[in-house]
Coordinates of C-alpha atoms and ligand atoms in Angstrom, one line a residue:
X1 CA 55.4 36.3 0.3
X2 CA 52.5 36.1 2.9
X3 CA 50.7 32.6 3.2
X4 CA 48.0 32.8 0.3
X5 CA 44.7 32.1 0.8
X6 CA 43.6 30.0 -2.4
X7 CA 40.6 30.7 -4.3
X8 CA 39.2 27.5 -3.8
X9 CA 39.8 24.6 -1.4
X10 CA 38.0 21.4 -0.4
X11 CA 36.6 20.9 2.9
X12 CA 38.1 17.1 3.8
X13 CA 38.8 15.7 7.2
X14 CA 39.6 12.4 9.1
X15 CA 35.9 11.0 7.8
X16 CA 36.7 11.3 4.4
X17 CA 40.1 9.7 5.2
X18 CA 38.8 7.0 7.0
X19 CA 35.9 6.1 4.8
X20 CA 38.5 5.8 1.6
X21 CA 40.7 3.9 3.6
X22 CA 37.8 1.4 4.6
X23 CA 37.3 1.1 0.6
X24 CA 40.8 0.2 0.1
X25 CA 41.1 -2.4 2.8
X26 CA 37.7 -4.0 1.4
X27 CA 39.4 -4.9 -2.1
X28 CA 36.1 -3.5 -3.7
X29 CA 37.3 -0.3 -5.5
X30 CA 35.8 0.3 -8.6
X31 CA 31.8 1.1 -9.3
X32 CA 30.0 -1.3 -6.6
X33 CA 27.8 -1.1 -3.5
X34 CA 29.2 2.5 -2.3
X35 CA 28.4 4.0 -5.4
X36 CA 25.0 2.5 -5.2
X37 CA 24.4 3.9 -1.9
X38 CA 25.8 7.3 -2.9
X39 CA 23.1 7.3 -5.6
X40 CA 20.3 6.7 -3.1
X41 CA 21.5 9.2 -0.5
X42 CA 21.9 11.8 -3.0
X43 CA 18.7 11.5 -4.8
X44 CA 17.0 11.2 -1.5
X45 CA 18.8 14.6 -0.4
X46 CA 17.0 16.2 -3.3
X47 CA 13.8 14.3 -2.9
X48 CA 14.3 12.5 -6.0
X49 CA 13.2 9.0 -6.9
X50 CA 16.5 8.1 -8.7
X51 CA 19.8 9.0 -9.6
X52 CA 22.8 7.7 -11.4
X53 CA 26.7 8.5 -10.5
X54 CA 29.2 9.2 -13.4
X55 CA 32.8 9.9 -13.5
X56 CA 32.3 13.8 -13.9
X57 CA 29.8 16.4 -14.5
X58 CA 30.7 16.6 -18.4
X59 CA 29.9 13.0 -18.5
X60 CA 26.6 13.2 -16.6
X61 CA 25.5 15.8 -19.0
X62 CA 26.6 13.8 -21.9
X63 CA 24.4 10.7 -21.0
X64 CA 21.5 13.5 -20.1
X65 CA 21.9 14.8 -23.7
X66 CA 22.0 11.3 -25.2
X67 CA 19.0 10.1 -23.0
X68 CA 16.8 13.0 -24.5
X69 CA 17.7 11.4 -27.5
X70 CA 19.7 14.8 -28.8
X71 CA 22.0 13.5 -31.9
X72 CA 23.4 14.8 -35.3
X73 CA 21.4 17.9 -36.6
X74 CA 19.5 18.7 -33.5
X75 CA 20.4 22.2 -31.5
X76 CA 20.7 22.6 -28.0
X77 CA 20.5 26.0 -26.3
X78 CA 23.0 26.8 -23.6
X79 CA 24.4 30.3 -22.1
X80 CA 27.4 32.3 -23.5
X81 CA 28.7 32.8 -19.7
X82 CA 29.6 29.3 -18.4
X83 CA 32.5 26.9 -19.0
X84 CA 33.1 24.7 -22.0
X85 CA 32.1 21.6 -20.6
X86 CA 28.5 22.5 -22.0
X87 CA 30.0 22.7 -25.1
X88 CA 32.2 19.7 -25.1
X89 CA 29.0 17.5 -23.9
X90 CA 26.7 18.9 -26.6
X91 CA 29.5 18.7 -29.4
X92 CA 30.1 15.1 -28.5
X93 CA 26.5 14.0 -29.3
X94 CA 26.9 15.7 -32.7
X95 CA 24.2 18.2 -31.9
X96 CA 24.6 22.0 -32.7
X97 CA 25.2 24.7 -30.0
X98 CA 23.0 27.7 -29.7
X99 CA 24.6 30.4 -27.5
X100 CA 22.1 32.9 -25.5
X101 CA 23.2 36.0 -23.8
X102 CA 22.4 36.2 -19.9
X103 CA 20.4 38.5 -17.9
X104 CA 21.6 41.6 -16.9
X105 CA 21.6 41.4 -13.2
X106 CA 21.9 37.9 -12.4
X107 CA 24.7 35.9 -14.4
X108 CA 22.1 33.4 -15.6
X109 CA 20.8 32.7 -19.1
X110 CA 18.1 35.4 -20.2
X111 CA 14.8 33.6 -21.2
X112 CA 14.1 36.4 -23.7
X113 CA 17.4 35.5 -25.6
X114 CA 16.5 31.6 -25.2
X115 CA 13.3 32.3 -27.1
X116 CA 14.9 34.2 -29.8
X117 CA 17.5 30.7 -30.2
X118 CA 14.6 28.6 -30.4
X119 CA 14.1 26.7 -33.7
X120 CA 12.1 23.7 -34.9
X121 CA 15.6 21.7 -34.4
X122 CA 15.8 22.7 -30.8
X123 CA 15.8 19.6 -28.9
X124 CA 17.1 20.4 -25.2
X125 CA 17.8 23.7 -23.1
X126 CA 20.9 23.1 -20.9
X127 CA 20.0 25.8 -17.9
X128 CA 23.2 26.2 -15.5
X129 CA 22.3 27.7 -12.3
X130 CA 25.6 29.8 -11.9
X131 CA 27.4 30.9 -9.0
X132 CA 24.8 29.3 -6.7
X133 CA 22.2 31.2 -8.0
X134 CA 18.9 29.8 -9.3
X135 CA 18.0 30.6 -12.9
X136 CA 14.4 31.9 -13.7
X137 CA 12.7 28.8 -14.0
X138 CA 9.2 30.2 -14.2
X139 CA 10.1 31.4 -17.6
X140 CA 12.5 29.0 -19.1
X141 CA 9.8 26.1 -18.5
X142 CA 7.1 27.8 -20.7
X143 CA 9.2 27.0 -23.9
X144 CA 7.9 23.5 -24.0
X145 CA 11.7 22.0 -24.6
X146 CA 13.3 19.5 -22.4
X147 CA 15.3 21.3 -19.8
X148 CA 18.6 19.7 -18.2
X149 CA 19.4 21.8 -15.1
X150 CA 23.1 22.1 -14.5
X151 CA 23.4 22.2 -10.7
X152 CA 27.3 21.7 -11.0
X153 CA 27.5 25.1 -8.9
X154 CA 24.1 24.8 -7.1
X155 CA 23.2 21.9 -4.6
X156 CA 20.7 23.5 -2.2
X157 CA 19.6 26.3 -3.6
X158 CA 15.4 26.8 -3.9
X159 CA 13.3 28.3 -6.4
X160 CA 10.2 29.5 -5.0
X161 CA 10.8 27.0 -2.2
X162 CA 11.7 24.4 -4.7
X163 CA 14.8 22.7 -4.5
X164 CA 17.2 23.1 -7.9
X165 CA 17.5 20.2 -9.6
X166 CA 14.0 18.9 -9.2
X167 CA 12.0 21.5 -11.8
X168 CA 12.9 20.0 -15.0
X169 CA 13.0 16.7 -17.2
X170 CA 16.5 15.8 -15.8
X171 CA 19.3 17.4 -13.8
X172 CA 23.1 16.9 -13.4
X173 CA 25.8 17.9 -10.9
X174 CA 29.5 17.8 -10.6
X175 CA 31.8 16.7 -7.7
X176 CA 34.8 18.2 -8.7
X177 CA 37.3 19.1 -6.3
X178 CA 36.3 22.7 -6.2
X179 CA 32.7 22.2 -6.4
X180 CA 30.0 22.7 -3.7
X181 CA 30.9 19.1 -2.3
X182 CA 33.3 16.6 -3.9
X183 CA 34.4 13.2 -4.6
X184 CA 37.7 14.5 -6.1
X185 CA 36.1 13.9 -9.9
X186 CA 32.5 12.8 -10.2
X187 CA 29.0 13.6 -11.5
X188 CA 25.4 12.6 -11.0
X189 CA 22.2 12.7 -13.1
X190 CA 18.9 12.8 -11.4
X191 CA 15.2 12.3 -13.0
X192 CA 11.8 11.7 -12.2
X193 CA 11.6 9.6 -15.5
X194 CA 12.3 6.0 -14.9
X195 CA 12.9 5.6 -18.3
X196 CA 15.2 8.1 -18.8
X197 CA 17.7 6.8 -15.7
X198 CA 17.5 3.5 -17.2
X199 CA 19.0 4.5 -20.5
X200 CA 21.5 6.8 -18.7
X201 CA 22.3 3.6 -16.6
X202 CA 22.8 1.2 -19.5
X203 CA 25.0 4.1 -21.5
X204 CA 27.3 4.2 -18.6
X205 CA 29.2 1.3 -18.8
X206 CA 29.5 -1.5 -21.6
X207 CA 29.5 -5.0 -19.9
X208 CA 27.0 -7.3 -19.6
X209 CA 24.7 -6.2 -22.5
X210 CA 22.6 -8.4 -24.6
X211 CA 23.0 -6.2 -27.9
X212 CA 25.7 -4.1 -29.0
X213 CA 25.1 -0.4 -29.3
X214 CA 28.1 2.2 -28.6
X215 CA 28.3 2.6 -24.7
X216 CA 30.8 4.3 -22.3
X217 CA 33.0 3.8 -19.4
X218 CA 31.4 6.8 -17.4
X219 CA 31.6 5.0 -14.1
X220 CA 32.3 6.1 -10.5
X221 CA 34.2 4.4 -8.2
X222 CA 33.4 3.1 -4.9
X223 CA 36.7 5.3 -3.4
X224 CA 35.0 8.4 -4.7
X225 CA 31.5 7.5 -3.6
X226 CA 32.9 6.8 -0.1
X227 CA 34.1 10.3 -0.1
X228 CA 31.0 11.6 -1.5
X229 CA 28.6 9.9 1.2
X230 CA 30.8 11.7 3.9
X231 CA 30.7 15.1 2.1
X232 CA 27.1 14.8 1.6
X233 CA 26.5 14.6 5.4
X234 CA 28.6 17.6 5.7
X235 CA 26.7 19.6 2.8
X236 CA 24.1 21.3 5.0
X237 CA 27.1 22.9 7.0
X238 CA 28.7 23.6 3.7
X239 CA 25.7 25.5 2.6
X240 CA 25.1 27.1 6.0
X241 CA 28.6 28.4 6.0
X242 CA 28.7 29.6 2.5
X243 CA 25.4 31.8 3.3
X244 CA 27.1 33.1 6.9
X245 CA 30.3 34.4 4.8
X246 CA 28.4 35.8 1.8
X247 CA 26.2 38.0 4.3
X248 CA 29.7 39.0 6.1
X249 CA 30.9 40.3 2.9
X250 CA 27.6 41.8 2.0
X251 CA 27.5 43.9 5.3
X252 CA 31.1 45.1 4.5
X253 CA 31.1 45.8 0.7
X254 CA 27.6 46.9 -0.1
X255 CA 28.1 50.4 1.6
X256 CA 31.2 51.1 -1.0
X257 CA 30.7 52.8 -4.3
X258 CA 31.1 49.7 -5.9
X259 CA 28.0 49.2 -7.8
X260 CA 27.1 46.2 -6.1
X261 CA 25.4 44.0 -6.1
X262 CA 26.7 41.8 -8.9
X263 CA 26.1 39.3 -6.2
X264 CA 22.1 39.4 -5.9
X265 CA 19.5 37.0 -7.0
X266 CA 15.9 36.9 -8.2
X267 CA 13.2 37.7 -5.3
X268 CA 12.0 34.1 -5.9
X269 CA 15.4 32.4 -5.3
X270 CA 17.2 31.3 -2.2
X271 CA 21.0 31.1 -3.5
X272 CA 23.7 29.4 -1.8
X273 CA 26.6 31.4 -2.9
X274 CA 29.1 29.1 -4.6
X275 CA 31.0 32.1 -5.8
X276 CA 30.8 35.7 -4.7
X277 CA 31.7 38.2 -7.5
X278 CA 32.8 41.4 -7.2
X279 CA 32.3 44.0 -10.4
X280 CA 35.6 45.8 -11.0
X281 CA 35.0 48.2 -13.5
X282 CA 38.3 49.7 -14.1
X283 CA 41.9 47.9 -13.7
X284 CA 41.0 44.3 -12.8
X285 CA 44.4 42.8 -13.5
X286 CA 45.9 45.3 -11.1
X287 CA 43.2 45.0 -8.7
X288 CA 43.7 41.3 -8.8
X289 CA 47.6 41.6 -8.9
X290 CA 47.2 43.7 -5.4
X291 CA 44.9 41.1 -3.6
X292 CA 47.1 38.6 -4.5
X293 CA 50.4 40.4 -3.0
X294 CA 48.2 40.6 0.0
X295 CA 47.8 36.9 0.4
X296 CA 44.5 36.4 -1.6
X297 CA 43.9 34.6 -4.5
X298 CA 40.9 36.1 -7.0
X299 CA 39.9 35.1 -10.4
X300 CA 37.7 35.8 -13.2
X301 CA 34.7 33.3 -12.6
X302 CA 34.8 32.0 -16.5
X303 CA 37.9 32.2 -18.5
X304 CA 36.4 32.6 -21.8
X305 CA 32.8 32.9 -22.6
X306 CA 31.3 30.2 -25.4
X307 CA 30.4 32.9 -28.0
X308 CA 34.1 33.7 -28.1
X309 CA 35.2 30.2 -28.4
X310 CA 33.0 30.0 -31.1
X311 CA 33.7 33.3 -32.7
X312 CA 30.1 34.5 -32.7
X313 CA 29.7 38.5 -32.9
X314 CA 30.2 39.9 -29.6
X315 CA 27.6 42.2 -30.3
X316 CA 24.9 39.9 -29.6
X317 CA 26.6 39.4 -26.1
X318 CA 26.4 42.5 -24.6
X319 CA 25.8 41.6 -21.0
X320 CA 28.2 38.7 -21.2
X321 CA 31.0 40.8 -22.7
X322 CA 30.3 43.3 -19.6
X323 CA 30.4 40.5 -17.0
X324 CA 33.4 39.0 -18.8
X325 CA 35.6 42.0 -18.4
X326 CA 34.4 43.3 -14.7
X327 CA 33.7 40.2 -12.7
X328 CA 36.2 39.1 -10.4
X329 CA 35.5 35.9 -7.7
X330 CA 36.8 36.4 -4.4
X331 CA 37.4 33.3 -1.8
X332 CA 34.0 32.0 -0.3
X333 CA 34.2 28.3 0.8
X334 CA 33.4 26.5 4.0
X335 CA 37.1 25.6 4.5
X336 CA 37.9 29.6 5.2
X337 CA 38.4 30.2 8.8
X338 CA 36.8 33.1 10.4
X339 CA 40.7 34.5 10.5
X340 CA 40.7 34.2 7.0
X341 CA 37.2 35.8 6.3
X342 CA 38.3 38.9 8.2
X343 CA 41.7 39.0 6.4
X344 CA 39.7 38.8 3.0
X345 CA 37.3 41.6 4.1
X346 CA 40.2 43.9 5.4
X347 CA 42.1 43.4 1.8
X348 CA 39.1 43.9 -0.7
X349 CA 38.2 47.0 1.3
X350 CA 41.3 48.3 1.4
X351 CA 41.9 47.9 -2.3
X352 CA 38.4 49.2 -3.2
X353 CA 38.8 52.2 -1.5
X354 CA 42.1 53.0 -3.6
X355 CA 39.5 52.4 -6.8
X356 CA 36.9 54.9 -5.6
Ligands
LIG1 C1 32.2 22.3 -13.3 C2 31.1 22.4 -14.5 C3 30.7 21.4 -15.1 C4 31.5 20.3 -15.6 O1 31.7 19.3 -14.5 P1 33.1 18.7 -14.4 O2 32.8 17.5 -13.2 O3 34.1 19.4 -14.1 O4 33.1 17.6 -15.7 C5 29.5 21.5 -15.9 N1 28.9 22.8 -15.6 C6 29.2 23.9 -14.7 C7 28.0 24.8 -14.6 C8 30.2 23.6 -14.0 O5 30.6 24.6 -12.9

């Protein structure tokens, strides 16, 4: 077996190591000054007035929903083609999830399908910007319902020149090991609304409160924040490198008869290419296995669409069903060496030509 190029891998170095060692030596390892500094630096990076760091993207989303007043008997709209974290955070509030199909060309939620799912009970819409591609915010913002931008896969991308995560009521981020930047596990909520942020800050931990109500322990630690501060300094390089690799892939793959690009975006969008997706119309399993044997780990980017979890009729989710059956994600991340990028290009081309 040849050395395997993993599907995802964090970009970590001496700087992260040193930052974490300093935290251990300081004796202050739980939530403290470094979390505060990370909140400040991260919100500044996006040009937002304030942020609250959390233990994960899921807990960030849970708190954002609660701060918007989402609860029992409310409805929350979200897309079908996304991980189950959205469903978990929504169900934890007691609200009912309403699932919308995605747009044919762009992976993201179809505003027309959102409109069909609107009811008087709709309290919020969760809009993930999937795979590094901004969703159609122009149309999604017209419904007059609070939007939570889910930027777990998309930091630094722009819509009409404006940064994703700054366009709606509130936005959430994930710093899980395989995301755009990492704190191992971690998350963040940003909002222009001071009131919303204060609510979220209050719900994040339980000590030193005047009155009782159910609260959580969703805190980030200084150990995680120290890593995050270093990663944030590297973020412009991470984004640039993702764009470079995707354009190398594009140049090599776009003249093959692949039905490319699945990796295209709205003309108003500047994506960051968190994922690079190949549409493998036939024998995707075999294609995946062949690449694995060439030393490259690929994977379908979403393991199970939400309408399937909820056992909703697949006829209402035609686009998701098609993408679910054909999409294959190949490695794209800043920790890839140029050698590895070339190896991936060669192997993918050989396998694609075999399929033609
Ligand atoms: C990863 C992810 C989440 C959840 O983040 P965790 O930190 O793993 O809890 C939510 N939404 C999207 C789109 C994600 O990719």
